[in-house]
Amino acid sequence: MHRVAVIGGDGIGPEIIREGTKVLDAAGDRFGFSLGWEEFELGADRYLSTGELLTEDDKLELSRFRAIYFGAIGDERVQPGILEKGILLALRFHFDQYINLRPIRLLEGVTTPLAGKKPADIDFVVVRENTEDFYVGMGGRFRGSQKATLEVQRELYSVRFGLDVESDAEEIAYQIGIITREGSRRVIRFACEQAERRRKKLTSVDKANVLSDVYGLWREVFSEVTASYPDITTEFNFVDAVTMWFVKNPEWFDVVVTPNMFGDIITDLGAMIQGGMGLAPGGNINPTGTSMFEPIHGSAPKYKGQGVANPMATVWAGSMLLDHLGEYEAAEGVLKALGQSILDGVVTRDMGGSARTSDVGDYVAALIRRQ
Ligand code: IPM
Ligand code: MN
């Protein structure tokens, strides 16, 4: 038996996770294992009633699991950023889930907005660094009357921008991005291992031509690490250019490795070319600790409880979860059944069908039992 922690979260989160656990249970029956689900009530409701986000107790309890199955968080009643930073990012950071693995793959029968591109053209993975960069939460805002103004800011403020640092009418904000040698090394190494098992091509996406300190270090480490993988072809792309190539020539890519923020941005683009946010899964991985699998979309509060949300990204994330637990056959079986459900037209309305959220889960689960 595998024990798995479940965080449904907000909005459509609980309903898509319900389909995900249904499908994985079917995979367990078919492939001979069972899943012990343990639910955690994290999200807006608890925050609004108790003020708690991710507590020390939550962290301790969750640390006993190798995998967390995560729905979505975000709620209109809570100011943007509170739940995202207080729960989702807090989990990624606390459990040092330094790899964010996001497959970009066009499944057979799915429509891509890229004219003329076929499933064979869109099949790569993005390995997003998940604990550093501009996500570390170091920043601040200052204005004249706040005497905390530092010399360095005074300099920036008055010299670089010619503003009056003593005046309350002006204000400055800053955010710091951190890249470490070890943080880059471990994620780039993981990306190399992925590339070895795939088509052996690895692309670094950065912006070393402008943010040359942080991404200069990143590039240096990329060159050092990839030197030990002589059979992998490597290249550097700037992030602005890569958005162009993802659209024009997605077939060029096999494994893409990138710092946190660019990884966030380019995987939404990736989601669109693979058929939409309803089909984009992700894994937040710590190879020796607690990992977490989730759809990359948000909580879509306006669709909450209507039974129209697409559970496919969550089901696919579930397949990644099984793979992580070593249930390779079952992981493949889930993905295969998901693909068959698409071919059979059992899809929700965002994909042009009329199936409801639970119809998709029922159908995929039934296909797995018949495999
Ligand atoms: C994602 C999301 C998160 C991120 C937000 C909700 C914090 O956009 O998983 O891509 O920026 O990483
Ligand atoms: Mn995102």
Tab-separated table of C-alpha atoms and ligand atoms in Angstrom:
chain	number	residue	atom	x	y	z
A	1	MET	CA	0.000	0.000	0.000
A	2	HIS	CA	1.122	3.517	-0.773
A	3	ARG	CA	-0.025	6.226	1.617
A	4	VAL	CA	-0.668	9.479	-0.200
A	5	ALA	CA	-1.613	12.860	1.270
A	6	VAL	CA	-4.432	14.686	-0.524
A	7	ILE	CA	-4.939	18.436	-0.583
A	8	GLY	CA	-8.019	19.330	-2.630
A	9	GLY	CA	-7.733	23.011	-1.824
A	10	ASP	CA	-10.032	25.691	-3.254
A	11	GLY	CA	-12.434	26.234	-6.129
A	12	ILE	CA	-12.538	23.262	-8.488
A	13	GLY	CA	-9.616	21.646	-6.612
A	14	PRO	CA	-11.633	19.133	-4.554
A	15	GLU	CA	-13.774	17.983	-7.509
A	16	ILE	CA	-10.864	17.360	-9.875
A	17	ILE	CA	-8.911	15.590	-7.131
A	18	ARG	CA	-11.941	13.356	-6.516
A	19	GLU	CA	-11.691	12.169	-10.133
A	20	GLY	CA	-7.953	11.768	-9.812
A	21	THR	CA	-8.163	9.524	-6.756
A	22	LYS	CA	-10.980	7.553	-8.430
A	23	VAL	CA	-8.759	6.862	-11.442
A	24	LEU	CA	-5.693	5.984	-9.367
A	25	ASP	CA	-7.754	3.621	-7.223
A	26	ALA	CA	-8.832	1.852	-10.411
A	27	ALA	CA	-5.171	1.631	-11.435
A	28	GLY	CA	-4.366	0.129	-8.043
A	29	ASP	CA	-7.077	-2.535	-8.489
A	30	ARG	CA	-5.870	-3.360	-11.981
A	31	PHE	CA	-2.137	-3.391	-11.251
A	32	GLY	CA	-2.177	-4.873	-7.778
A	33	PHE	CA	-1.548	-2.215	-5.162
A	34	SER	CA	-3.697	-0.025	-2.977
A	35	LEU	CA	-3.603	3.638	-2.135
A	36	GLY	CA	-4.218	4.953	1.339
A	37	TRP	CA	-5.490	8.496	0.882
A	38	GLU	CA	-5.247	10.926	3.766
A	39	GLU	CA	-6.999	14.257	3.353
A	40	PHE	CA	-5.715	17.614	4.542
A	41	GLU	CA	-8.062	20.596	4.715
A	42	LEU	CA	-5.725	23.337	3.552
A	43	GLY	CA	-7.043	26.352	1.673
A	44	ALA	CA	-9.215	29.426	1.816
A	45	ASP	CA	-11.963	28.047	4.054
A	46	ARG	CA	-9.588	27.128	6.818
A	47	TYR	CA	-7.638	30.352	6.378
A	48	LEU	CA	-10.794	32.444	6.660
A	49	SER	CA	-12.024	30.648	9.748
A	50	THR	CA	-8.755	30.150	11.640
A	51	GLY	CA	-6.168	32.373	9.961
A	52	GLU	CA	-3.977	29.322	9.339
A	53	LEU	CA	-2.156	28.651	6.072
A	54	LEU	CA	0.450	25.877	6.305
A	55	THR	CA	1.071	25.177	9.970
A	56	GLU	CA	3.999	23.483	11.684
A	57	ASP	CA	1.675	20.545	12.418
A	58	ASP	CA	0.727	20.268	8.756
A	59	LYS	CA	4.398	20.211	7.789
A	60	LEU	CA	5.180	17.527	10.326
A	61	GLU	CA	2.273	15.322	9.271
A	62	LEU	CA	2.905	15.787	5.572
A	63	SER	CA	6.575	14.960	6.000
A	64	ARG	CA	5.513	11.360	6.672
A	65	PHE	CA	4.372	10.970	3.065
A	66	ARG	CA	6.439	10.438	-0.054
A	67	ALA	CA	3.725	11.971	-2.215
A	68	ILE	CA	1.082	14.657	-1.980
A	69	TYR	CA	-1.751	14.872	-4.523
A	70	PHE	CA	-2.652	18.539	-4.811
A	71	GLY	CA	-5.706	20.154	-6.466
A	72	ALA	CA	-5.558	23.929	-6.604
A	73	ILE	CA	-5.634	26.956	-4.348
A	74	GLY	CA	-6.893	30.515	-4.771
A	75	ASP	CA	-10.146	32.131	-3.692
A	76	GLU	CA	-11.803	35.455	-4.456
A	77	ARG	CA	-12.356	36.185	-0.763
A	78	VAL	CA	-8.618	36.225	-0.110
A	79	GLN	CA	-6.190	38.822	-1.432
A	80	PRO	CA	-4.065	37.361	-4.270
A	81	GLY	CA	-0.725	36.008	-3.079
A	82	ILE	CA	-1.709	34.985	0.447
A	83	LEU	CA	-2.793	31.416	-0.321
A	84	GLU	CA	-0.391	30.993	-3.240
A	85	LYS	CA	2.614	31.979	-1.172
A	86	GLY	CA	1.319	30.714	2.164
A	87	ILE	CA	0.359	27.237	0.970
A	88	LEU	CA	1.568	26.219	-2.498
A	89	LEU	CA	4.955	27.931	-2.505
A	90	ALA	CA	5.373	27.199	1.199
A	91	LEU	CA	4.971	23.474	0.472
A	92	ARG	CA	7.379	23.546	-2.474
A	93	PHE	CA	9.984	25.365	-0.391
A	94	HIS	CA	9.497	23.536	2.880
A	95	PHE	CA	9.875	20.136	1.253
A	96	ASP	CA	12.697	21.404	-0.938
A	97	GLN	CA	10.900	20.207	-4.067
A	98	TYR	CA	13.603	21.619	-6.253
A	99	ILE	CA	12.408	20.084	-9.494
A	100	ASN	CA	9.200	21.182	-11.147
A	101	LEU	CA	8.691	18.684	-13.937
A	102	ARG	CA	6.167	19.743	-16.567
A	103	PRO	CA	5.618	17.552	-19.620
A	104	ILE	CA	4.485	19.391	-22.736
A	105	ARG	CA	3.000	16.746	-24.949
A	106	LEU	CA	0.235	16.883	-27.521
A	107	LEU	CA	-1.865	13.759	-27.100
A	108	GLU	CA	-3.484	12.122	-30.116
A	109	GLY	CA	-6.885	13.658	-30.850
A	110	VAL	CA	-6.218	16.934	-29.022
A	111	THR	CA	-6.430	20.215	-30.932
A	112	THR	CA	-3.418	22.493	-30.728
A	113	PRO	CA	-3.617	26.145	-31.780
A	114	LEU	CA	-0.379	25.623	-33.711
A	115	ALA	CA	-1.362	25.086	-37.334
A	116	GLY	CA	0.043	21.932	-38.887
A	117	LYS	CA	1.680	20.569	-35.720
A	118	LYS	CA	1.089	16.918	-34.837
A	119	PRO	CA	1.654	14.886	-31.643
A	120	ALA	CA	5.122	13.930	-32.912
A	121	ASP	CA	6.026	17.644	-33.092
A	122	ILE	CA	5.028	18.560	-29.549
A	123	ASP	CA	6.703	16.246	-27.067
A	124	PHE	CA	9.144	17.754	-24.611
A	125	VAL	CA	9.532	18.321	-20.885
A	126	VAL	CA	10.284	21.491	-19.003
A	127	VAL	CA	12.391	21.070	-15.882
A	128	ARG	CA	11.736	24.216	-13.894
A	129	GLU	CA	13.967	25.050	-10.933
A	130	ASN	CA	11.501	25.325	-8.071
A	131	THR	CA	13.152	26.846	-4.986
A	132	GLU	CA	15.240	29.855	-6.043
A	133	ASP	CA	15.313	32.850	-8.402
A	134	PHE	CA	12.741	35.628	-7.978
A	135	TYR	CA	10.523	33.281	-5.973
A	136	VAL	CA	12.630	33.427	-2.795
A	137	GLY	CA	10.488	36.225	-1.379
A	138	MET	CA	13.226	38.761	-0.686
A	139	GLY	CA	12.046	42.251	-1.393
A	140	GLY	CA	10.595	45.404	-0.008
A	141	ARG	CA	9.038	48.802	-0.584
A	142	PHE	CA	10.272	52.095	0.752
A	143	ARG	CA	9.371	55.750	0.711
A	144	GLY	CA	10.879	58.870	2.132
A	145	SER	CA	9.291	58.950	5.531
A	146	GLN	CA	10.157	55.325	6.230
A	147	LYS	CA	13.521	55.830	7.825
A	148	ALA	CA	14.463	52.233	7.095
A	149	THR	CA	15.788	53.412	3.753
A	150	LEU	CA	19.166	51.823	3.162
A	151	GLU	CA	22.152	53.536	1.657
A	152	VAL	CA	22.091	51.208	-1.295
A	153	GLN	CA	18.515	52.151	-1.948
A	154	ARG	CA	19.231	55.814	-1.525
A	155	GLU	CA	21.813	55.405	-4.213
A	156	LEU	CA	19.541	53.485	-6.534
A	157	TYR	CA	16.715	55.835	-5.901
A	158	SER	CA	18.448	59.155	-6.319
A	159	VAL	CA	21.292	58.339	-8.639
A	160	ARG	CA	19.754	55.795	-10.985
A	161	PHE	CA	16.259	57.189	-11.115
A	162	GLY	CA	16.748	60.784	-10.026
A	163	LEU	CA	13.939	60.591	-7.478
A	164	ASP	CA	13.755	62.390	-4.168
A	165	VAL	CA	14.362	59.727	-1.547
A	166	GLU	CA	13.163	61.964	1.284
A	167	SER	CA	9.791	62.582	-0.254
A	168	ASP	CA	6.708	60.540	0.534
A	169	ALA	CA	5.356	61.182	-2.897
A	170	GLU	CA	7.913	58.829	-4.361
A	171	GLU	CA	8.308	55.141	-3.616
A	172	ILE	CA	10.655	52.329	-4.533
A	173	ALA	CA	10.130	48.579	-4.579
A	174	TYR	CA	12.650	45.852	-5.196
A	175	GLN	CA	12.744	42.077	-5.381
A	176	ILE	CA	15.874	39.991	-5.360
A	177	GLY	CA	16.494	36.863	-7.397
A	178	ILE	CA	18.862	34.275	-5.978
A	179	ILE	CA	20.682	31.610	-7.934
A	180	THR	CA	23.086	29.307	-6.138
A	181	ARG	CA	25.689	27.003	-7.595
A	182	GLU	CA	24.255	23.974	-5.781
A	183	GLY	CA	20.653	24.924	-6.557
A	184	SER	CA	21.481	25.084	-10.257
A	185	ARG	CA	23.675	22.017	-10.220
A	186	ARG	CA	21.079	19.672	-8.786
A	187	VAL	CA	18.264	20.678	-11.127
A	188	ILE	CA	20.473	20.720	-14.224
A	189	ARG	CA	21.756	17.287	-13.306
A	190	PHE	CA	18.187	16.015	-13.048
A	191	ALA	CA	17.480	17.526	-16.472
A	192	CYS	CA	20.526	15.725	-17.912
A	193	GLU	CA	19.225	12.436	-16.544
A	194	GLN	CA	15.872	13.102	-18.212
A	195	ALA	CA	17.598	13.903	-21.487
A	196	GLU	CA	19.620	10.683	-21.314
A	197	ARG	CA	16.377	8.731	-21.228
A	198	ARG	CA	14.800	10.755	-24.049
A	199	ARG	CA	16.135	12.180	-27.309
A	200	LYS	CA	19.314	13.466	-25.652
A	201	LYS	CA	18.883	17.136	-26.316
A	202	LEU	CA	18.961	19.721	-23.514
A	203	THR	CA	18.131	23.412	-23.804
A	204	SER	CA	18.898	25.994	-21.113
A	205	VAL	CA	16.448	28.887	-21.058
A	206	ASP	CA	17.660	32.051	-19.320
A	207	LYS	CA	18.307	35.751	-19.807
A	208	ALA	CA	22.048	35.861	-19.273
A	209	ASN	CA	22.420	38.771	-21.695
A	210	VAL	CA	20.757	41.159	-19.236
A	211	LEU	CA	20.506	39.521	-15.795
A	212	SER	CA	24.108	38.503	-16.117
A	213	ASP	CA	24.949	37.848	-12.463
A	214	VAL	CA	22.235	35.342	-11.668
A	215	TYR	CA	21.973	33.726	-15.072
A	216	GLY	CA	25.694	34.060	-15.724
A	217	LEU	CA	26.186	31.701	-12.786
A	218	TRP	CA	23.385	29.468	-14.081
A	219	ARG	CA	25.111	29.182	-17.492
A	220	GLU	CA	28.468	28.435	-15.931
A	221	VAL	CA	26.952	25.594	-13.924
A	222	PHE	CA	25.038	24.354	-16.982
A	223	SER	CA	28.302	24.069	-18.919
A	224	GLU	CA	30.043	22.324	-16.031
A	225	VAL	CA	27.301	19.783	-15.376
A	226	THR	CA	26.568	18.948	-19.006
A	227	ALA	CA	30.285	18.328	-19.640
A	228	SER	CA	29.809	14.989	-17.834
A	229	TYR	CA	27.092	13.955	-20.280
A	230	PRO	CA	28.957	13.902	-23.598
A	231	ASP	CA	26.160	12.162	-25.516
A	232	ILE	CA	23.686	14.978	-24.795
A	233	THR	CA	23.460	17.839	-27.278
A	234	THR	CA	23.137	21.146	-25.444
A	235	GLU	CA	22.165	24.695	-26.320
A	236	PHE	CA	21.387	28.034	-24.689
A	237	ASN	CA	18.232	29.971	-25.530
A	238	PHE	CA	17.178	33.356	-24.219
A	239	VAL	CA	13.715	33.278	-22.721
A	240	ASP	CA	12.247	35.859	-25.077
A	241	ALA	CA	13.456	33.896	-28.088
A	242	VAL	CA	12.247	30.589	-26.710
A	243	THR	CA	8.639	31.819	-26.624
A	244	MET	CA	8.987	32.326	-30.352
A	245	TRP	CA	10.472	28.869	-30.985
A	246	PHE	CA	7.897	27.067	-28.811
A	247	VAL	CA	5.288	28.397	-31.231
A	248	LYS	CA	7.193	28.090	-34.486
A	249	ASN	CA	9.295	24.937	-33.971
A	250	PRO	CA	8.219	22.994	-30.871
A	251	GLU	CA	9.731	19.853	-32.443
A	252	TRP	CA	13.208	21.224	-31.708
A	253	PHE	CA	12.786	20.666	-27.986
A	254	ASP	CA	13.362	17.576	-25.900
A	255	VAL	CA	14.305	18.675	-22.369
A	256	VAL	CA	14.266	22.328	-21.356
A	257	VAL	CA	15.812	23.400	-18.058
A	258	THR	CA	15.184	26.859	-16.681
A	259	PRO	CA	15.178	29.002	-13.548
A	260	ASN	CA	11.977	29.334	-11.563
A	261	MET	CA	10.247	32.407	-12.947
A	262	PHE	CA	10.906	31.749	-16.615
A	263	GLY	CA	9.771	28.186	-15.993
A	264	ASP	CA	6.476	29.483	-14.652
A	265	ILE	CA	5.914	31.654	-17.693
A	266	ILE	CA	6.952	29.303	-20.474
A	267	THR	CA	4.941	26.387	-19.090
A	268	ASP	CA	1.686	28.322	-19.491
A	269	LEU	CA	2.691	28.775	-23.117
A	270	GLY	CA	3.548	25.081	-23.200
A	271	ALA	CA	0.142	24.231	-21.732
A	272	MET	CA	-1.593	26.095	-24.543
A	273	ILE	CA	0.315	24.345	-27.317
A	274	GLN	CA	-0.501	20.958	-25.775
A	275	GLY	CA	-4.200	21.744	-25.858
A	276	GLY	CA	-4.933	23.999	-22.906
A	277	MET	CA	-4.578	24.347	-19.166
A	278	GLY	CA	-6.994	21.456	-18.678
A	279	LEU	CA	-4.313	19.106	-19.979
A	280	ALA	CA	-1.167	20.359	-18.267
A	281	PRO	CA	0.211	18.386	-15.298
A	282	GLY	CA	3.203	19.026	-13.088
A	283	GLY	CA	5.278	17.329	-10.442
A	284	ASN	CA	7.136	19.151	-7.661
A	285	ILE	CA	9.858	16.668	-6.910
A	286	ASN	CA	12.328	16.098	-4.149
A	287	PRO	CA	13.882	12.761	-5.122
A	288	THR	CA	14.642	11.861	-1.512
A	289	GLY	CA	11.783	13.572	0.306
A	290	THR	CA	8.132	14.544	-0.029
A	291	SER	CA	7.041	15.295	-3.595
A	292	MET	CA	3.794	16.850	-4.793
A	293	PHE	CA	1.786	16.347	-7.974
A	294	GLU	CA	-0.747	18.840	-9.289
A	295	PRO	CA	-2.438	20.226	-12.368
A	296	ILE	CA	-0.674	23.470	-13.279
A	297	HIS	CA	-3.917	25.415	-13.665
A	298	GLY	CA	-5.570	27.395	-10.880
A	299	SER	CA	-8.725	26.932	-8.824
A	300	ALA	CA	-11.164	28.517	-11.348
A	301	PRO	CA	-13.581	29.616	-8.582
A	302	LYS	CA	-16.353	30.535	-11.009
A	303	TYR	CA	-16.685	26.886	-12.095
A	304	LYS	CA	-16.636	25.509	-8.565
A	305	GLY	CA	-19.290	22.871	-7.925
A	306	GLN	CA	-20.716	22.960	-11.458
A	307	GLY	CA	-19.265	19.654	-12.573
A	308	VAL	CA	-17.724	21.161	-15.709
A	309	ALA	CA	-14.049	21.328	-14.723
A	310	ASN	CA	-11.648	19.244	-16.786
A	311	PRO	CA	-9.995	16.654	-14.509
A	312	MET	CA	-7.505	15.484	-17.148
A	313	ALA	CA	-4.509	17.521	-15.977
A	314	THR	CA	-5.094	16.140	-12.484
A	315	VAL	CA	-5.405	12.575	-13.766
A	316	TRP	CA	-2.188	13.026	-15.741
A	317	ALA	CA	-0.500	14.427	-12.612
A	318	GLY	CA	-1.752	11.284	-10.893
A	319	SER	CA	0.030	9.201	-13.494
A	320	MET	CA	3.223	11.109	-12.674
A	321	LEU	CA	2.605	10.420	-8.986
A	322	LEU	CA	2.363	6.677	-9.646
A	323	ASP	CA	5.531	6.812	-11.712
A	324	HIS	CA	7.243	8.545	-8.807
A	325	LEU	CA	6.111	5.761	-6.463
A	326	GLY	CA	7.610	3.181	-8.794
A	327	GLU	CA	4.267	1.944	-10.200
A	328	TYR	CA	5.502	2.333	-13.758
A	329	GLU	CA	3.006	0.038	-15.459
A	330	ALA	CA	0.079	1.651	-13.684
A	331	ALA	CA	1.383	5.118	-14.523
A	332	GLU	CA	1.460	4.182	-18.182
A	333	GLY	CA	-1.942	2.525	-17.945
A	334	VAL	CA	-3.474	5.737	-16.586
A	335	LEU	CA	-1.993	7.837	-19.362
A	336	LYS	CA	-3.100	5.339	-21.972
A	337	ALA	CA	-6.672	5.331	-20.670
A	338	LEU	CA	-6.655	9.110	-20.563
A	339	GLY	CA	-5.587	9.163	-24.208
A	340	GLN	CA	-8.321	6.675	-25.110
A	341	SER	CA	-10.948	8.776	-23.387
A	342	ILE	CA	-9.889	11.700	-25.582
A	343	LEU	CA	-10.067	9.561	-28.732
A	344	ASP	CA	-13.515	8.346	-27.676
A	345	GLY	CA	-14.683	11.944	-27.280
A	346	VAL	CA	-15.322	11.647	-23.550
A	347	VAL	CA	-14.053	15.145	-22.811
A	348	THR	CA	-15.310	18.199	-20.964
A	349	ARG	CA	-16.598	21.278	-22.744
A	350	ASP	CA	-13.278	23.192	-22.683
A	351	MET	CA	-12.147	20.443	-25.091
A	352	GLY	CA	-15.284	20.633	-27.179
A	353	GLY	CA	-17.162	17.787	-25.509
A	354	SER	CA	-20.154	17.495	-23.227
A	355	ALA	CA	-18.872	15.104	-20.562
A	356	ARG	CA	-19.038	16.256	-16.981
A	357	THR	CA	-16.118	16.186	-14.587
A	358	SER	CA	-17.197	12.896	-13.026
A	359	ASP	CA	-18.053	11.299	-16.402
A	360	VAL	CA	-14.418	11.669	-17.418
A	361	GLY	CA	-13.200	10.111	-14.166
A	362	ASP	CA	-15.707	7.235	-14.425
A	363	TYR	CA	-14.804	6.552	-18.037
A	364	VAL	CA	-11.050	6.600	-17.536
A	365	ALA	CA	-11.366	4.412	-14.430
A	366	ALA	CA	-13.521	1.881	-16.319
A	367	LEU	CA	-11.015	1.750	-19.185
A	368	ILE	CA	-8.206	1.023	-16.754
A	369	ARG	CA	-10.101	-1.839	-15.140
A	370	ARG	CA	-10.535	-3.396	-18.602
A	371	GLN	CA	-6.863	-3.047	-19.589
B	1	IPM	C1	2.226	27.601	-11.078
B	1	IPM	C2	1.507	28.767	-10.474
B	1	IPM	C3	2.219	29.174	-9.193
B	1	IPM	C4	3.622	29.581	-9.565
B	1	IPM	C5	1.511	30.271	-8.377
B	1	IPM	C6	0.067	29.945	-8.098
B	1	IPM	C7	2.241	30.546	-7.093
B	1	IPM	O1	1.406	29.813	-11.375
B	1	IPM	O2	2.278	26.542	-10.429
B	1	IPM	O3	2.730	27.715	-12.197
B	1	IPM	O4	3.872	30.745	-9.881
B	1	IPM	O5	4.494	28.724	-9.508
B	2	MN	MN	2.150	29.304	-13.347
